[in-house]
Amino acid sequence: MSIFITLVKRDLSLSFRQGFDSLMVLAFFVIAVVLFPFGVGPETNVLARIAPGTIWVAALLASMLSLERLFQIDYDDGSLELLALSPVPLEIIVIAKVVAHWLTTGLPLIIAAPLLGVLMQLPDQGFLVLMLGLALGTPALSLIGAVGAALVLGSRRGGVLLSLLILPLYIPVLIFGVSAVDAAIGDLSVRPHLFILGGILVATLALTPWAAAAALRQPVE
Amino acid sequence: MTQFHGQNLICVRGEHMVFRGLDFEVNSGDALILVGPNGSGKSSLLRMMAGLLKPYSGKMLWNGEDALDDFDEHGANLHYVGHHDAVKSVLSVAENIRFWAELRGGDAADIGEALDVFDIKHLYDTPGQFLSAGQKRRVNLARVIAAPAPLWLLDEPTTALDKATIKRLEAAIQKHRDAGGMVVLSTHADVDTPGAKVLNLSDFVATPTVEEMMAL
């Protein structure tokens, strides 16, 4: 466990000192959402109608932005080989990296989401559920993204390939994340939607570290 | 008494056979020096020994047991120093070394000895980005000292090192061997390792038969 914390701490300090990765992700998220009122006009009911979907789609794209770098830097400077050779299983290393990625990108998105909700005229009942949905959904996004990041490692144009690989896999999270907010706005029960999001999170947590670790062993060769 | 054996190893990169029928034997206290021209497979053999590259066929035995059975367990037995130094540019020298030591369950507080061995104590707080190539290599080698492991796999460890540091490396290798450790290293420069065995990889280059070519 202490090794796990060591790994997470290392990635966090790398990301904080390496510049403004998480700030850029956050800025992208805000700007992407802000574009919509300009695009569709400032009518309150139109904005309110598309608010959940807009915020969720922008969150998906923002969390994907920094994924390419998840393993790339360690791969380039030889650290990945040494991590693979350490007595710590590669699966644990993957989970630690995903946790650090989520803390630096997913968490800021959740915090910024209510502000963008205000901007998008999101009805009051939607706010809490939007944040809950993002809290369950963004870790799943980071986990799924880790598999994609591991698969494209070592290939040129990894970034574009990465989005083609993982955006389709993000669809279930998007559907249930948005439908939870819609349900809350329509005074329907939000529990089934959140439970399914939770289920997706548990399933990805159980499956993706193994898939990502298996994918990582290929480029290391 | 630790033994590390390779039997009848074949290495294939791309569709090209690099070496075949290669046997090696390293025991406690041994040093094995890999020599051979560029492309003869020195680095590939070292990566194979580390478990990073799967042999096309053949076996590697650690104390009589298949070394590749448990990747993580085999990884714990060795240190690998490759072409990349794995020094993070935003972390200080001490943070870099401490991380790798902690990852291997070493005593993170005590990296002083490792810094002393390669004379980088004065760089303790220096971020990786301000290090020269030789200094980075020293940090990478200090990582090896900071957490003990019986087998050292050093791929051209003298690259970018000055003469004084090569002497320090020779002393570190000798100390490791005296304590029962094993060292395998590839080099073009002279590294003074008394009583070392030499494995010339150009002895194992062979053209594959037609059937083998078809099988690839």
CSV table of C-alpha atoms in Angstrom, one decimal:
chain,number,residue,atom,x,y,z
A,1,MET,CA,0.0,0.0,0.0
A,2,SER,CA,2.8,2.4,0.9
A,3,ILE,CA,4.4,1.6,-2.5
A,4,PHE,CA,1.0,2.5,-4.2
A,5,ILE,CA,1.0,5.9,-2.4
A,6,THR,CA,4.7,6.4,-3.4
A,7,LEU,CA,3.7,5.8,-7.0
A,8,VAL,CA,0.7,8.2,-6.9
A,9,LYS,CA,2.8,10.9,-5.1
A,10,ARG,CA,5.5,10.6,-7.8
A,11,ASP,CA,3.0,11.1,-10.6
A,12,LEU,CA,1.3,14.0,-8.8
A,13,SER,CA,4.6,15.8,-8.2
A,14,LEU,CA,5.6,15.2,-11.8
A,15,SER,CA,2.4,16.6,-13.0
A,16,PHE,CA,2.4,19.6,-10.7
A,17,ARG,CA,6.0,20.5,-11.5
A,18,GLN,CA,5.9,19.6,-15.2
A,19,GLY,CA,3.7,22.6,-15.9
A,20,PHE,CA,0.0,23.1,-16.4
A,21,ASP,CA,-1.5,19.9,-17.7
A,22,SER,CA,-4.4,20.0,-15.3
A,23,LEU,CA,-5.0,23.7,-15.8
A,24,MET,CA,-5.1,23.3,-19.5
A,25,VAL,CA,-7.6,20.4,-19.3
A,26,LEU,CA,-9.7,22.6,-17.1
A,27,ALA,CA,-9.4,25.6,-19.4
A,28,PHE,CA,-10.4,23.4,-22.4
A,29,PHE,CA,-13.4,22.2,-20.5
A,30,VAL,CA,-14.6,25.7,-19.7
A,31,ILE,CA,-13.9,27.1,-23.2
A,32,ALA,CA,-15.6,24.1,-24.9
A,33,VAL,CA,-18.8,24.6,-22.9
A,34,VAL,CA,-18.7,28.4,-23.2
A,35,LEU,CA,-18.8,28.0,-27.0
A,36,PHE,CA,-22.3,26.6,-26.9
A,37,PRO,CA,-24.2,29.7,-25.8
A,38,PHE,CA,-22.5,31.6,-28.6
A,39,GLY,CA,-23.3,28.8,-31.1
A,40,VAL,CA,-27.0,28.2,-30.2
A,41,GLY,CA,-27.9,31.6,-28.8
A,42,PRO,CA,-28.7,32.7,-25.2
A,43,GLU,CA,-32.3,31.4,-25.0
A,44,THR,CA,-32.7,30.0,-21.5
A,45,ASN,CA,-34.9,27.0,-22.3
A,46,VAL,CA,-32.7,25.8,-25.2
A,47,LEU,CA,-29.6,26.1,-23.1
A,48,ALA,CA,-31.2,24.3,-20.2
A,49,ARG,CA,-32.3,21.5,-22.5
A,50,ILE,CA,-28.8,20.9,-23.9
A,51,ALA,CA,-26.9,21.7,-20.7
A,52,PRO,CA,-26.3,18.1,-19.3
A,53,GLY,CA,-25.2,16.7,-22.7
A,54,THR,CA,-22.9,19.7,-23.4
A,55,ILE,CA,-21.2,19.5,-20.1
A,56,TRP,CA,-20.8,15.8,-20.3
A,57,VAL,CA,-19.4,15.8,-23.8
A,58,ALA,CA,-17.0,18.6,-23.0
A,59,ALA,CA,-15.9,16.6,-19.9
A,60,LEU,CA,-15.3,13.5,-22.0
A,61,LEU,CA,-13.1,15.4,-24.5
A,62,ALA,CA,-11.3,17.3,-21.8
A,63,SER,CA,-10.4,14.1,-19.8
A,64,MET,CA,-9.1,12.6,-23.1
A,65,LEU,CA,-6.7,15.5,-23.7
A,66,SER,CA,-4.0,14.5,-21.4
A,67,LEU,CA,-4.4,10.8,-21.7
A,68,GLU,CA,-1.8,10.5,-24.4
A,69,ARG,CA,0.9,11.5,-22.0
A,70,LEU,CA,-0.2,9.0,-19.3
A,71,PHE,CA,2.5,6.5,-20.3
A,72,GLN,CA,4.3,8.3,-23.1
A,73,ILE,CA,6.8,10.2,-21.0
A,74,ASP,CA,7.8,7.2,-18.9
A,75,TYR,CA,8.1,5.2,-22.2
A,76,ASP,CA,10.3,7.8,-23.8
A,77,ASP,CA,12.8,8.2,-20.9
A,78,GLY,CA,13.1,4.5,-20.1
A,79,SER,CA,11.2,4.7,-16.8
A,80,LEU,CA,8.5,2.4,-18.1
A,81,GLU,CA,11.0,-0.5,-18.5
A,82,LEU,CA,12.2,0.0,-15.0
A,83,LEU,CA,8.7,0.2,-13.6
A,84,ALA,CA,7.9,-3.1,-15.5
A,85,LEU,CA,11.0,-4.7,-14.0
A,86,SER,CA,10.2,-3.6,-10.4
A,87,PRO,CA,8.8,-6.2,-8.1
A,88,VAL,CA,5.5,-4.2,-8.1
A,89,PRO,CA,2.9,-5.8,-10.5
A,90,LEU,CA,2.3,-3.7,-13.6
A,91,GLU,CA,-1.4,-3.7,-12.9
A,92,ILE,CA,-0.8,-1.8,-9.6
A,93,ILE,CA,1.4,0.7,-11.4
A,94,VAL,CA,-1.4,1.2,-13.9
A,95,ILE,CA,-4.0,1.8,-11.2
A,96,ALA,CA,-1.7,4.3,-9.4
A,97,LYS,CA,-1.1,6.2,-12.6
A,98,VAL,CA,-4.8,6.3,-13.3
A,99,VAL,CA,-5.5,7.6,-9.8
A,100,ALA,CA,-3.0,10.4,-10.3
A,101,HIS,CA,-4.5,11.2,-13.7
A,102,TRP,CA,-8.0,11.4,-12.2
A,103,LEU,CA,-6.8,13.6,-9.3
A,104,THR,CA,-5.2,16.0,-11.7
A,105,THR,CA,-7.9,16.0,-14.5
A,106,GLY,CA,-11.2,14.4,-13.4
A,107,LEU,CA,-11.4,16.1,-10.0
A,108,PRO,CA,-11.0,19.6,-11.3
A,109,LEU,CA,-13.7,18.9,-13.9
A,110,ILE,CA,-16.1,17.9,-11.2
A,111,ILE,CA,-15.4,21.1,-9.2
A,112,ALA,CA,-15.8,23.3,-12.3
A,113,ALA,CA,-19.0,21.6,-13.5
A,114,PRO,CA,-21.5,23.5,-11.3
A,115,LEU,CA,-20.1,26.8,-12.5
A,116,LEU,CA,-20.7,25.8,-16.1
A,117,GLY,CA,-24.1,24.5,-15.1
A,118,VAL,CA,-25.0,28.1,-14.0
A,119,LEU,CA,-23.7,29.4,-17.3
A,120,MET,CA,-25.8,26.8,-19.2
A,121,GLN,CA,-28.9,27.6,-17.2
A,122,LEU,CA,-29.0,24.1,-15.8
A,123,PRO,CA,-32.2,23.7,-13.6
A,124,ASP,CA,-31.4,23.6,-9.9
A,125,GLN,CA,-32.4,20.0,-9.4
A,126,GLY,CA,-29.7,18.9,-11.8
A,127,PHE,CA,-26.5,20.2,-10.1
A,128,LEU,CA,-26.0,17.6,-7.4
A,129,VAL,CA,-26.7,14.7,-9.8
A,130,LEU,CA,-24.4,16.2,-12.4
A,131,MET,CA,-21.6,16.2,-9.9
A,132,LEU,CA,-22.4,12.8,-8.6
A,133,GLY,CA,-22.5,11.4,-12.1
A,134,LEU,CA,-19.2,13.0,-13.0
A,135,ALA,CA,-17.7,11.7,-9.7
A,136,LEU,CA,-18.7,8.1,-10.8
A,137,GLY,CA,-18.1,8.6,-14.5
A,138,THR,CA,-14.7,10.4,-14.7
A,139,PRO,CA,-12.7,7.7,-12.9
A,140,ALA,CA,-14.2,5.2,-15.4
A,141,LEU,CA,-13.2,7.5,-18.2
A,142,SER,CA,-9.6,7.6,-16.9
A,143,LEU,CA,-9.5,3.8,-16.6
A,144,ILE,CA,-10.8,3.1,-20.1
A,145,GLY,CA,-8.5,5.8,-21.4
A,146,ALA,CA,-5.5,4.0,-19.8
A,147,VAL,CA,-6.1,1.0,-22.0
A,148,GLY,CA,-6.1,3.2,-25.1
A,149,ALA,CA,-3.0,5.1,-24.0
A,150,ALA,CA,-1.2,1.8,-23.4
A,151,LEU,CA,-2.3,0.5,-26.8
A,152,VAL,CA,-1.1,3.5,-28.8
A,153,LEU,CA,2.2,3.7,-27.0
A,154,GLY,CA,5.1,3.9,-29.5
A,155,SER,CA,2.9,4.6,-32.5
A,156,ARG,CA,3.1,7.9,-34.4
A,157,ARG,CA,0.0,10.0,-34.4
A,158,GLY,CA,-0.9,8.3,-31.1
A,159,GLY,CA,-3.2,11.1,-30.2
A,160,VAL,CA,-5.7,10.8,-33.0
A,161,LEU,CA,-5.6,7.0,-32.9
A,162,LEU,CA,-6.3,7.2,-29.2
A,163,SER,CA,-9.5,9.2,-29.6
A,164,LEU,CA,-10.7,6.8,-32.3
A,165,LEU,CA,-10.1,3.9,-30.0
A,166,ILE,CA,-11.6,5.2,-26.8
A,167,LEU,CA,-14.3,7.7,-27.7
A,168,PRO,CA,-16.7,4.9,-28.7
A,169,LEU,CA,-16.0,3.2,-25.4
A,170,TYR,CA,-17.0,6.4,-23.6
A,171,ILE,CA,-20.5,6.2,-25.0
A,172,PRO,CA,-22.1,4.2,-22.2
A,173,VAL,CA,-20.7,6.6,-19.5
A,174,LEU,CA,-22.1,9.5,-21.5
A,175,ILE,CA,-25.5,8.0,-21.9
A,176,PHE,CA,-26.1,7.3,-18.3
A,177,GLY,CA,-24.3,10.4,-17.0
A,178,VAL,CA,-26.7,12.6,-19.1
A,179,SER,CA,-29.8,10.5,-18.4
A,180,ALA,CA,-29.2,10.8,-14.7
A,181,VAL,CA,-29.2,14.6,-14.9
A,182,ASP,CA,-32.3,14.5,-17.2
A,183,ALA,CA,-34.1,12.3,-14.7
A,184,ALA,CA,-33.3,14.6,-11.9
A,185,ILE,CA,-34.6,17.6,-13.8
A,186,GLY,CA,-37.8,15.6,-14.7
A,187,ASP,CA,-38.3,14.7,-11.1
A,188,LEU,CA,-37.8,11.0,-11.9
A,189,SER,CA,-35.7,8.6,-9.8
A,190,VAL,CA,-32.0,9.1,-10.5
A,191,ARG,CA,-30.9,6.0,-8.6
A,192,PRO,CA,-31.0,3.5,-11.6
A,193,HIS,CA,-28.8,5.8,-13.7
A,194,LEU,CA,-26.3,6.4,-10.9
A,195,PHE,CA,-26.2,2.7,-10.1
A,196,ILE,CA,-25.4,1.8,-13.7
A,197,LEU,CA,-22.6,4.4,-13.7
A,198,GLY,CA,-21.3,2.9,-10.5
A,199,GLY,CA,-21.5,-0.5,-12.1
A,200,ILE,CA,-19.5,0.7,-15.1
A,201,LEU,CA,-16.9,2.1,-12.7
A,202,VAL,CA,-16.6,-1.2,-10.8
A,203,ALA,CA,-16.4,-3.2,-14.0
A,204,THR,CA,-13.8,-0.9,-15.6
A,205,LEU,CA,-11.8,-1.0,-12.3
A,206,ALA,CA,-11.8,-4.8,-12.4
A,207,LEU,CA,-11.0,-5.2,-16.1
A,208,THR,CA,-9.0,-2.3,-17.5
A,209,PRO,CA,-5.8,-2.5,-15.3
A,210,TRP,CA,-5.2,-6.0,-16.6
A,211,ALA,CA,-5.9,-5.0,-20.2
A,212,ALA,CA,-3.7,-1.9,-19.9
A,213,ALA,CA,-0.8,-3.8,-18.3
A,214,ALA,CA,-1.0,-6.5,-21.0
A,215,ALA,CA,-0.8,-3.8,-23.6
A,216,LEU,CA,2.1,-2.1,-21.9
A,217,ARG,CA,4.2,-5.3,-22.0
A,218,GLN,CA,4.2,-5.1,-25.8
A,219,PRO,CA,6.0,-1.8,-26.4
A,220,VAL,CA,8.4,-2.5,-23.6
A,221,GLU,CA,9.7,-5.4,-25.7
B,1,MET,CA,25.0,-19.6,-4.2
B,2,THR,CA,22.9,-18.1,-6.9
B,3,GLN,CA,23.0,-19.5,-10.5
B,4,PHE,CA,21.7,-17.9,-13.6
B,5,HIS,CA,21.8,-20.0,-16.8
B,6,GLY,CA,20.6,-19.6,-20.4
B,7,GLN,CA,20.3,-22.6,-22.6
B,8,ASN,CA,20.1,-22.7,-26.4
B,9,LEU,CA,18.6,-19.2,-26.7
B,10,ILE,CA,17.5,-17.9,-30.0
B,11,CYS,CA,16.8,-14.2,-30.5
B,12,VAL,CA,14.6,-12.9,-33.3
B,13,ARG,CA,14.1,-9.2,-33.9
B,14,GLY,CA,11.6,-8.3,-36.7
B,15,GLU,CA,12.1,-11.2,-39.0
B,16,HIS,CA,15.8,-11.3,-38.6
B,17,MET,CA,17.6,-13.9,-36.5
B,18,VAL,CA,20.1,-12.1,-34.3
B,19,PHE,CA,21.8,-15.1,-32.6
B,20,ARG,CA,21.1,-18.7,-32.0
B,21,GLY,CA,22.2,-21.6,-29.8
B,22,LEU,CA,23.5,-19.2,-27.2
B,23,ASP,CA,24.3,-20.6,-23.7
B,24,PHE,CA,25.5,-18.6,-20.8
B,25,GLU,CA,26.2,-19.3,-17.2
B,26,VAL,CA,26.6,-16.7,-14.4
B,27,ASN,CA,27.2,-17.8,-10.8
B,28,SER,CA,27.6,-15.8,-7.6
B,29,GLY,CA,30.6,-13.6,-7.8
B,30,ASP,CA,30.9,-13.9,-11.6
B,31,ALA,CA,31.1,-11.1,-14.1
B,32,LEU,CA,30.2,-11.9,-17.7
B,33,ILE,CA,31.3,-9.4,-20.4
B,34,LEU,CA,29.4,-9.4,-23.7
B,35,VAL,CA,31.5,-8.4,-26.7
B,36,GLY,CA,30.7,-8.4,-30.3
B,37,PRO,CA,30.2,-5.9,-33.2
B,38,ASN,CA,27.2,-3.5,-33.4
B,39,GLY,CA,24.0,-5.4,-34.1
B,40,SER,CA,25.4,-8.7,-32.8
B,41,GLY,CA,22.7,-8.8,-30.1
B,42,LYS,CA,24.4,-7.6,-26.9
B,43,SER,CA,21.6,-5.3,-25.9
B,44,SER,CA,19.0,-7.9,-27.0
B,45,LEU,CA,20.6,-10.6,-24.8
B,46,LEU,CA,20.7,-8.2,-21.8
B,47,ARG,CA,17.0,-7.4,-22.3
B,48,MET,CA,16.3,-11.1,-22.6
B,49,MET,CA,18.1,-11.7,-19.4
B,50,ALA,CA,16.0,-9.0,-17.8
B,51,GLY,CA,12.8,-10.6,-19.1
B,52,LEU,CA,12.0,-7.5,-21.2
B,53,LEU,CA,12.4,-9.5,-24.4
B,54,LYS,CA,11.1,-13.0,-24.9
B,55,PRO,CA,13.5,-15.5,-26.4
B,56,TYR,CA,12.2,-17.0,-29.6
B,57,SER,CA,13.2,-20.4,-28.1
B,58,GLY,CA,15.4,-21.6,-25.3
B,59,LYS,CA,15.3,-21.4,-21.6
B,60,MET,CA,16.7,-19.3,-18.8
B,61,LEU,CA,17.0,-20.8,-15.4
B,62,TRP,CA,17.4,-18.9,-12.1
B,63,ASN,CA,18.6,-21.4,-9.5
B,64,GLY,CA,17.3,-24.2,-11.6
B,65,GLU,CA,13.8,-22.7,-12.0
B,66,ASP,CA,12.4,-21.1,-15.1
B,67,ALA,CA,13.3,-17.4,-14.8
B,68,LEU,CA,10.5,-16.2,-17.0
B,69,ASP,CA,7.8,-18.0,-15.0
B,70,ASP,CA,7.1,-15.0,-12.7
B,71,PHE,CA,8.0,-11.7,-14.4
B,72,ASP,CA,7.7,-9.6,-11.2
B,73,GLU,CA,9.8,-12.1,-9.1
B,74,HIS,CA,12.5,-12.2,-11.7
B,75,GLY,CA,12.5,-8.4,-11.9
B,76,ALA,CA,13.1,-8.2,-8.2
B,77,ASN,CA,16.3,-10.2,-8.6
B,78,LEU,CA,17.9,-7.8,-11.0
B,79,HIS,CA,18.9,-4.3,-11.9
B,80,TYR,CA,18.8,-3.3,-15.5
B,81,VAL,CA,20.7,-0.2,-16.8
B,82,GLY,CA,19.7,0.4,-20.5
B,83,HIS,CA,20.4,3.1,-23.0
B,84,HIS,CA,17.9,5.5,-21.3
B,85,ASP,CA,18.7,6.9,-17.9
B,86,ALA,CA,15.1,7.3,-16.7
B,87,VAL,CA,16.0,10.5,-14.9
B,88,LYS,CA,13.0,12.7,-14.5
B,89,SER,CA,13.8,16.3,-15.4
B,90,VAL,CA,11.6,17.9,-12.8
B,91,LEU,CA,12.7,15.7,-9.8
B,92,SER,CA,15.9,16.3,-8.0
B,93,VAL,CA,18.7,13.7,-8.0
B,94,ALA,CA,17.8,12.6,-4.5
B,95,GLU,CA,14.1,12.3,-5.4
B,96,ASN,CA,14.9,10.3,-8.5
B,97,ILE,CA,17.1,7.8,-6.7
B,98,ARG,CA,14.8,7.6,-3.7
B,99,PHE,CA,11.8,6.7,-5.8
B,100,TRP,CA,13.5,3.7,-7.4
B,101,ALA,CA,14.8,2.6,-4.0
B,102,GLU,CA,11.4,2.8,-2.4
B,103,LEU,CA,9.8,0.9,-5.3
B,104,ARG,CA,12.1,-2.0,-4.6
B,105,GLY,CA,11.5,-1.9,-0.9
B,106,GLY,CA,15.0,-0.4,-0.2
B,107,ASP,CA,15.7,1.9,2.7
B,108,ALA,CA,14.7,5.2,1.1
B,109,ALA,CA,16.2,7.3,3.9
B,110,ASP,CA,19.6,5.9,3.2
B,111,ILE,CA,20.6,6.8,-0.3
B,112,GLY,CA,23.8,8.5,1.0
B,113,GLU,CA,26.0,5.6,0.2
B,114,ALA,CA,24.6,5.4,-3.4
B,115,LEU,CA,25.4,9.1,-3.9
B,116,ASP,CA,28.9,8.6,-2.5
B,117,VAL,CA,29.8,5.7,-4.7
B,118,PHE,CA,29.3,7.8,-7.8
B,119,ASP,CA,30.3,11.1,-6.3
B,120,ILE,CA,27.1,12.9,-6.9
B,121,LYS,CA,26.4,14.1,-3.3
B,122,HIS,CA,26.9,17.8,-4.4
B,123,LEU,CA,24.0,17.3,-6.9
B,124,TYR,CA,21.6,16.2,-4.2
B,125,ASP,CA,19.0,18.9,-4.8
B,126,THR,CA,19.8,19.5,-8.5
B,127,PRO,CA,16.8,18.8,-10.8
B,128,GLY,CA,17.4,16.2,-13.5
B,129,GLN,CA,17.1,18.8,-16.3
B,130,PHE,CA,20.3,20.5,-15.3
B,131,LEU,CA,22.4,17.3,-15.4
B,132,SER,CA,24.9,16.5,-18.1
B,133,ALA,CA,24.7,13.1,-19.9
B,134,GLY,CA,27.5,11.7,-17.7
B,135,GLN,CA,25.8,13.0,-14.5
B,136,LYS,CA,22.5,11.4,-15.6
B,137,ARG,CA,24.3,8.1,-16.1
B,138,ARG,CA,25.8,8.4,-12.7
B,139,VAL,CA,22.3,8.9,-11.2
B,140,ASN,CA,21.1,5.9,-13.1
B,141,LEU,CA,24.0,3.8,-11.7
B,142,ALA,CA,23.5,5.1,-8.2
B,143,ARG,CA,19.9,3.8,-8.4
B,144,VAL,CA,21.5,0.3,-8.7
B,145,ILE,CA,23.4,0.8,-5.5
B,146,ALA,CA,20.5,2.2,-3.6
B,147,ALA,CA,18.4,-1.0,-3.6
B,148,PRO,CA,20.3,-4.3,-3.5
B,149,ALA,CA,19.6,-7.0,-6.1
B,150,PRO,CA,21.8,-10.0,-6.9
B,151,LEU,CA,22.1,-9.6,-10.7
B,152,TRP,CA,23.2,-6.4,-12.4
B,153,LEU,CA,22.6,-6.1,-16.2
B,154,LEU,CA,24.5,-3.2,-17.5
B,155,ASP,CA,24.2,-2.2,-21.1
B,156,GLU,CA,27.2,0.0,-22.1
B,157,PRO,CA,27.4,1.4,-18.6
B,158,THR,CA,30.5,3.5,-19.4
B,159,THR,CA,28.7,5.6,-22.0
B,160,ALA,CA,29.3,9.3,-21.2
B,161,LEU,CA,31.3,8.5,-18.1
B,162,ASP,CA,34.7,10.1,-17.4
B,163,LYS,CA,37.8,8.0,-16.5
B,164,ALA,CA,37.5,8.7,-12.7
B,165,THR,CA,33.8,7.5,-12.7
B,166,ILE,CA,34.7,4.4,-14.7
B,167,LYS,CA,37.1,3.6,-11.9
B,168,ARG,CA,34.3,4.1,-9.4
B,169,LEU,CA,32.1,1.8,-11.4
B,170,GLU,CA,34.8,-0.9,-11.5
B,171,ALA,CA,35.2,-0.7,-7.8
B,172,ALA,CA,31.4,-0.9,-7.3
B,173,ILE,CA,31.2,-4.0,-9.6
B,174,GLN,CA,34.1,-5.6,-7.6
B,175,LYS,CA,32.4,-4.9,-4.3
B,176,HIS,CA,29.1,-6.3,-5.6
B,177,ARG,CA,30.9,-9.5,-6.8
B,178,ASP,CA,32.8,-9.9,-3.5
B,179,ALA,CA,29.4,-9.9,-1.8
B,180,GLY,CA,28.2,-12.7,-4.0
B,181,GLY,CA,26.5,-10.6,-6.6
B,182,MET,CA,26.5,-11.2,-10.4
B,183,VAL,CA,27.2,-8.7,-13.1
B,184,VAL,CA,26.6,-9.0,-16.9
B,185,LEU,CA,27.8,-6.1,-18.9
B,186,SER,CA,28.3,-5.1,-22.5
B,187,THR,CA,31.0,-2.7,-23.4
B,188,HIS,CA,33.1,-1.3,-26.2
B,189,ALA,CA,35.4,0.5,-23.8
B,190,ASP,CA,37.6,-1.4,-21.4
B,191,VAL,CA,36.1,-2.0,-18.0
B,192,ASP,CA,38.6,-3.7,-15.7
B,193,THR,CA,36.9,-6.7,-14.2
B,194,PRO,CA,39.4,-9.2,-13.0
B,195,GLY,CA,38.5,-12.9,-13.7
B,196,ALA,CA,35.5,-12.0,-15.8
B,197,LYS,CA,34.2,-14.5,-18.4
B,198,VAL,CA,33.8,-13.2,-21.9
B,199,LEU,CA,31.0,-14.1,-24.2
B,200,ASN,CA,31.5,-13.2,-27.8
B,201,LEU,CA,28.2,-12.8,-29.5
B,202,SER,CA,29.7,-13.1,-33.0
B,203,ASP,CA,30.2,-16.8,-32.2
B,204,PHE,CA,26.5,-17.3,-32.3
B,205,VAL,CA,25.5,-15.6,-35.5
B,206,ALA,CA,24.1,-18.2,-37.9
B,207,THR,CA,22.1,-18.1,-41.0
B,208,PRO,CA,18.8,-19.8,-40.3
B,209,THR,CA,17.7,-22.9,-42.4
B,210,VAL,CA,15.0,-22.5,-45.0
B,211,GLU,CA,12.5,-24.3,-42.8
B,212,GLU,CA,13.2,-22.0,-40.0
B,213,MET,CA,12.8,-19.0,-42.2
B,214,MET,CA,9.4,-20.3,-43.3
B,215,ALA,CA,8.4,-20.8,-39.7
B,216,LEU,CA,9.0,-17.2,-38.9
